[in-house]
mmCIF file of C-alpha atoms in Angstrom:
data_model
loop_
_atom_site.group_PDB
_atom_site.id
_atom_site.type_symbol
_atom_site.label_atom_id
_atom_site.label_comp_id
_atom_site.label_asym_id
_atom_site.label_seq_id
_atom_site.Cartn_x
_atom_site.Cartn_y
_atom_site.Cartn_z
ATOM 1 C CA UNK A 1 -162.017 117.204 -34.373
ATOM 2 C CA UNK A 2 -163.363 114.420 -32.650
ATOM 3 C CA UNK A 3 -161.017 113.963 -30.478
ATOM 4 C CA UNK A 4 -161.092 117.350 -29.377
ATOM 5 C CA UNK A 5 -164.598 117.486 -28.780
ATOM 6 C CA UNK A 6 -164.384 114.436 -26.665
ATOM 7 C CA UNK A 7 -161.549 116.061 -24.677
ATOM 8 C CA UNK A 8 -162.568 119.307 -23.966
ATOM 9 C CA UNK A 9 -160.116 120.279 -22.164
ATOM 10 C CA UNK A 10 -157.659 122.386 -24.368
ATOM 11 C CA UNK A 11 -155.613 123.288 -20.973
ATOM 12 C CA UNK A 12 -154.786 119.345 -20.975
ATOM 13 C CA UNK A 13 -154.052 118.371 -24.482
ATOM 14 C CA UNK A 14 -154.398 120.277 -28.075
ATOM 15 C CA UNK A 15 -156.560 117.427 -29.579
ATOM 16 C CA UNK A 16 -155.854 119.260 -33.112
ATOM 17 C CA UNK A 17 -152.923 116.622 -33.943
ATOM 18 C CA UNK A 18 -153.824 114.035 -32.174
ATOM 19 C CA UNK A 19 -155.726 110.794 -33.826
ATOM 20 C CA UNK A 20 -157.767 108.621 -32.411
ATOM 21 C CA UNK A 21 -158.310 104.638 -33.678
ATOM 22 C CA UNK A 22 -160.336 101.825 -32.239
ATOM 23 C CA UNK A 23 -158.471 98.944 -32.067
ATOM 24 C CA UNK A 24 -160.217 95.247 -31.705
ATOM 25 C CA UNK A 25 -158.282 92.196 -31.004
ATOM 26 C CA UNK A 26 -159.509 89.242 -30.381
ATOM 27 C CA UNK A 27 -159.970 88.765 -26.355
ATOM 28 C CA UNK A 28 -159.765 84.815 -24.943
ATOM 29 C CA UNK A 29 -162.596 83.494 -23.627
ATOM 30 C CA UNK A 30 -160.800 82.264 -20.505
ATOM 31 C CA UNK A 31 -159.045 84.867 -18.386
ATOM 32 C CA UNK A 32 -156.785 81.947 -17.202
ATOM 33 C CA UNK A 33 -155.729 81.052 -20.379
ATOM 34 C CA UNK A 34 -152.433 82.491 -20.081
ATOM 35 C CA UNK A 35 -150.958 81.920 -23.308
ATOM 36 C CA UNK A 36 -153.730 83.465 -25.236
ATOM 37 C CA UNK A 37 -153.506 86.503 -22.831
ATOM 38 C CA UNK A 38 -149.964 86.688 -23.541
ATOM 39 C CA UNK A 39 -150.552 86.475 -27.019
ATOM 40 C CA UNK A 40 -152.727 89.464 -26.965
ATOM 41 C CA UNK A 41 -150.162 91.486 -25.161
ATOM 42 C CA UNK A 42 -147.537 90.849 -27.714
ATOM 43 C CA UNK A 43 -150.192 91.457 -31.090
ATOM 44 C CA UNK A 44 -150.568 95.140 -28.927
ATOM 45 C CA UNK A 45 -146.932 95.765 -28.240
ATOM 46 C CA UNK A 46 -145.917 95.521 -31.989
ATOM 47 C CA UNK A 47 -148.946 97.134 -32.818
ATOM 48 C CA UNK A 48 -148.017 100.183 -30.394
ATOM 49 C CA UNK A 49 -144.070 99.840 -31.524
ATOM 50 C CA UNK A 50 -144.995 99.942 -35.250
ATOM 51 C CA UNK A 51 -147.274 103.104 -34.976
ATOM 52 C CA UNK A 52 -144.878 104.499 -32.508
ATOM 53 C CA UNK A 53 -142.126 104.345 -35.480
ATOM 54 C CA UNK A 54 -144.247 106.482 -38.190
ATOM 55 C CA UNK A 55 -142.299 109.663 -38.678
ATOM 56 C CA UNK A 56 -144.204 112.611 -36.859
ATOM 57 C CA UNK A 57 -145.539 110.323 -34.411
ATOM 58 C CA UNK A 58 -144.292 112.234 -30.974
ATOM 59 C CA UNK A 59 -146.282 109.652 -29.018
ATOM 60 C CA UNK A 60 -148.896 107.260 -28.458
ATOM 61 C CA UNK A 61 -150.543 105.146 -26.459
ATOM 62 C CA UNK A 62 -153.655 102.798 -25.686
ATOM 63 C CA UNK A 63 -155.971 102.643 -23.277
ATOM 64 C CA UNK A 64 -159.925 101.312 -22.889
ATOM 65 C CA UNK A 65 -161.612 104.789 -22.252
ATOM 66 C CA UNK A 66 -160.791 108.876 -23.452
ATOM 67 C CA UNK A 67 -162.143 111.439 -21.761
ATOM 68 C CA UNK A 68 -165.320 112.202 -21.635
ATOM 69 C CA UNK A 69 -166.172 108.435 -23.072
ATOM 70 C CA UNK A 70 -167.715 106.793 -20.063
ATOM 71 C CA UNK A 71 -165.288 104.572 -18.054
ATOM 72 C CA UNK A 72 -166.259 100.850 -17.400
ATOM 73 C CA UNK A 73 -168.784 100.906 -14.501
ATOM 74 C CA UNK A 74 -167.982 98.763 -10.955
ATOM 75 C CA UNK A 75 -167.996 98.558 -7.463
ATOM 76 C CA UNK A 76 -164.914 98.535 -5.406
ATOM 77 C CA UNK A 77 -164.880 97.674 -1.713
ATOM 78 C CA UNK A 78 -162.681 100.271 0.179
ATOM 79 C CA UNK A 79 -161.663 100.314 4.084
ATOM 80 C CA UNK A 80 -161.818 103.882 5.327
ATOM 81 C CA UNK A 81 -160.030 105.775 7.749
ATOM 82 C CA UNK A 82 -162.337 104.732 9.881
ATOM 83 C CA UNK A 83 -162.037 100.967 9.353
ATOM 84 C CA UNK A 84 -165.173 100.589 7.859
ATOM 85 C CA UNK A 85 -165.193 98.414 4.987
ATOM 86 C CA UNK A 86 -167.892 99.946 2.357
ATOM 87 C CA UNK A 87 -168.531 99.384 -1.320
ATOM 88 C CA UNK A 88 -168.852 102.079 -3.647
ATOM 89 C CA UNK A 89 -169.091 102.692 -7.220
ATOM 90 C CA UNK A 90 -165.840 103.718 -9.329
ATOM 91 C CA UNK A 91 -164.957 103.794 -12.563
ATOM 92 C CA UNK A 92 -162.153 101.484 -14.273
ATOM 93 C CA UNK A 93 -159.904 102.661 -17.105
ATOM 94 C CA UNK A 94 -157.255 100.205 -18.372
ATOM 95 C CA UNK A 95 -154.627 102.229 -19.855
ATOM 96 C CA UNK A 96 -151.304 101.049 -21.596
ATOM 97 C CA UNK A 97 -147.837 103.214 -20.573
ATOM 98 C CA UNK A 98 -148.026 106.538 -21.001
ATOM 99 C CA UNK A 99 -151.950 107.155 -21.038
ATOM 100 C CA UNK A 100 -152.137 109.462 -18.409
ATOM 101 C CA UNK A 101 -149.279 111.282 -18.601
ATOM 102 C CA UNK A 102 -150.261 111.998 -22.545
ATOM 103 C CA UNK A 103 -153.706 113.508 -21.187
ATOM 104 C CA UNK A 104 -151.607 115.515 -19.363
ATOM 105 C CA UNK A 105 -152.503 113.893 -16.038
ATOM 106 C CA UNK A 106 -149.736 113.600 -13.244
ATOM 107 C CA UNK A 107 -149.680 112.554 -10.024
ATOM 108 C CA UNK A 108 -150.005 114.700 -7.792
ATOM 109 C CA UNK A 109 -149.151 112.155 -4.808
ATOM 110 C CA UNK A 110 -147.326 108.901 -5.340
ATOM 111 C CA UNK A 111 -145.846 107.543 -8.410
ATOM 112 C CA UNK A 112 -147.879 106.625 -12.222
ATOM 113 C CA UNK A 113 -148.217 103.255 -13.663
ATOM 114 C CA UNK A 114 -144.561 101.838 -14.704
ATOM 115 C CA UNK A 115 -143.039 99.882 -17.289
ATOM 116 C CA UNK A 116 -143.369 97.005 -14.142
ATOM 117 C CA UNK A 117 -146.363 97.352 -13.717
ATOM 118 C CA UNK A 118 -147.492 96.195 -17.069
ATOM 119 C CA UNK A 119 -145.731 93.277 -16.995
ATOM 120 C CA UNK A 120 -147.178 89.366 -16.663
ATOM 121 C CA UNK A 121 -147.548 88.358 -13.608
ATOM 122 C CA UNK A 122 -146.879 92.179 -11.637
ATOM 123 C CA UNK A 123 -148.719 92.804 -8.295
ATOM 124 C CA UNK A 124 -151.625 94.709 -9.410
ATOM 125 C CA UNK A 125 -151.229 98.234 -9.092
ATOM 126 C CA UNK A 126 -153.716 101.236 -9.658
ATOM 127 C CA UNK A 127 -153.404 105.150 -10.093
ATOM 128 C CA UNK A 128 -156.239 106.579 -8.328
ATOM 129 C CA UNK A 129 -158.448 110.388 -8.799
ATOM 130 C CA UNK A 130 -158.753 112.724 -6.086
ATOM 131 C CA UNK A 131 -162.354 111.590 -5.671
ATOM 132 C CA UNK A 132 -161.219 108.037 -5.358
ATOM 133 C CA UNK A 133 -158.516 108.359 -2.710
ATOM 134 C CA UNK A 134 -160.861 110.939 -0.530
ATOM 135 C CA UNK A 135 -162.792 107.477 0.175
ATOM 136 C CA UNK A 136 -159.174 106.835 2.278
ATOM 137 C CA UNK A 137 -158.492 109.903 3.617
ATOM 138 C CA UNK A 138 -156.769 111.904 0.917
ATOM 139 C CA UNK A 139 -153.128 111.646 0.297
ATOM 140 C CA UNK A 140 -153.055 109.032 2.558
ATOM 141 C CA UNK A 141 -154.944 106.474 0.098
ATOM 142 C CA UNK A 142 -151.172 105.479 -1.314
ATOM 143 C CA UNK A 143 -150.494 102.129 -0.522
ATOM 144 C CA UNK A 144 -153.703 101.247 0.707
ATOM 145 C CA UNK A 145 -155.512 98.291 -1.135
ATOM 146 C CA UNK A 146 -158.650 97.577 -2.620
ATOM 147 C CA UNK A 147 -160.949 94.919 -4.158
ATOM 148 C CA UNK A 148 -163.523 95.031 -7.349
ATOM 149 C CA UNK A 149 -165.937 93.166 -5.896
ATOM 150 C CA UNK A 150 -168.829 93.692 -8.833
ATOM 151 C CA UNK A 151 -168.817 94.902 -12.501
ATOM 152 C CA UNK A 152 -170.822 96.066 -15.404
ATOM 153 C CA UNK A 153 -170.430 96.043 -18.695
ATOM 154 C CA UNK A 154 -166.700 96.351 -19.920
ATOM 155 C CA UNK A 155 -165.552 96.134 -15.984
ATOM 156 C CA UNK A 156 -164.431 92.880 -13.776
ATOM 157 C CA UNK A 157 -163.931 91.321 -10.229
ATOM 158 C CA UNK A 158 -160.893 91.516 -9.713
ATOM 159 C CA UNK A 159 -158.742 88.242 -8.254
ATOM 160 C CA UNK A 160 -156.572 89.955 -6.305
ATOM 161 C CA UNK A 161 -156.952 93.850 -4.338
ATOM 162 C CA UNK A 162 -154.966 96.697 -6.753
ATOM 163 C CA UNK A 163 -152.913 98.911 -4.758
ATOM 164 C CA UNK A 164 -152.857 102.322 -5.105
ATOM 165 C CA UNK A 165 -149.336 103.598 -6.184
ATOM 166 C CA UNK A 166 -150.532 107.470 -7.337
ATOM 167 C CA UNK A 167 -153.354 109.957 -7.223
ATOM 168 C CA UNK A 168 -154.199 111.938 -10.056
ATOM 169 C CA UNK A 169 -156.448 115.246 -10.354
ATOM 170 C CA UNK A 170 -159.831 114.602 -11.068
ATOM 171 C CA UNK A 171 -161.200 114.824 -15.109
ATOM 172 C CA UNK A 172 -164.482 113.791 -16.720
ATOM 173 C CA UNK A 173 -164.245 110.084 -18.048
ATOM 174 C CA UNK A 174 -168.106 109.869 -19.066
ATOM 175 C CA UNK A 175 -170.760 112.926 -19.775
ATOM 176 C CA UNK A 176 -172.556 111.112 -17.155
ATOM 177 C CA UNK A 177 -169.721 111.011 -15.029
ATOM 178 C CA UNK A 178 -168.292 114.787 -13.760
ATOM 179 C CA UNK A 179 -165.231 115.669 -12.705
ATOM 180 C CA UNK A 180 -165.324 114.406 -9.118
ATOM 181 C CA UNK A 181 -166.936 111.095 -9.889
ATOM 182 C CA UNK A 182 -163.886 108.243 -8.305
ATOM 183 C CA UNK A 183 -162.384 106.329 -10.944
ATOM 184 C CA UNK A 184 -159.122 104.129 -11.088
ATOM 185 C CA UNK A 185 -156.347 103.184 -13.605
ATOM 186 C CA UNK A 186 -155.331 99.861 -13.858
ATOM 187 C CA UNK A 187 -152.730 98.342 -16.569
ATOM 188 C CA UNK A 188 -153.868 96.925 -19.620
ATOM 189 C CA UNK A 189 -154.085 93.614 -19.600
ATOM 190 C CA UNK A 190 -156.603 91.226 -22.130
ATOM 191 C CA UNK A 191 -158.709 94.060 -23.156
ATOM 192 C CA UNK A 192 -159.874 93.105 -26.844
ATOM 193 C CA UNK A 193 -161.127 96.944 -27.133
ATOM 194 C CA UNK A 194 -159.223 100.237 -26.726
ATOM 195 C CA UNK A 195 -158.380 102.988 -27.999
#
């Protein structure tokens, strides 16, 4: 019931026989301490595998935000068709494989987050909302780049600019957040939180 109230959106999923967990793992203090990163990644993975293998489990997945559970605040520096290099504020959801497309989000331009993408050491890639990608003219916003450049709580700089592989329709991630606020989905990395 919970789940379904934080959904809200029975055209997207049925949130009748779905269950939601929270899931804390320790997160390293370092983000350059590789091994502990790794580490985390592999505690998920079994964690994900195990559940995954519970008869009547038709899926799962993990990610840092549901709907309607407000994403991690930032503020992403994007050039514009114009050239013009602005910064503007977006909302980050990590998400593990298969978070989208079990909300019933596809893309609706470009490709979704891949097993590849989740991998150590992948060129960071991010799905992108309609709201998002407008900021780069539309459908054209796949393959362009861009850099978090500040964060709040539960967001970070990022080292390196994420580029946008897919667009997705807009959906509420926040009740302070409606449906054409810009947010992005990046792969989950050493998130200690999620659910």
């Amino acid at each position: 019931q919970g789940f379904a109230g934080y959904v809200g959106t029975p055209d997207r999923i049925d949130g009748s026989d779905a269950a939601v967990v929270n899931l804390y793992l320790p997160r390293p203090d370092l983000a350059d301490d590789v091994a502990a990163v790794d580490s985390l990644a592999r505690i998920r993975t079994a964690l994900l595998e195990e559940i995954s293998g519970i008869d009547g489990v038709r899926s799962m997945t993990v990610g840092t935000h549901l709907p309607r559970v407000e994403a991690a605040r930032t503020r992403v520096a994007v050039t514009g068709p114009d050239g013009l290099s602005t910064q503007e504020p977006a909302g980050r959801v990590a998400v593990g494989p298969g978070f989208l497309e079990g909300l019933g989000l596809s893309t609706t331009v470009g490709r979704a987050l891949g097993p590849a993408d989740h991998e150590a050491g992948a060129a960071p890639a991010a799905v992108v909302n309609q709201a998002f990608a407008a900021r780069f003219g539309g459908s054209r916003a796949v393959g362009e780049a861009f850099q978090v450049v500040g964060a709040g709580p539960g967001g970070r700089v990022s080292d390196e600019p994420y580029r946008i592989v897919g667009i997705v329709d807009d959906t509420g991630f926040g009740p302070n957040q409606g449906p054409r606020a810009a947010r992005y989905f990046v792969p989950l990395t050493d998130e200690g939180f999620a659910y």
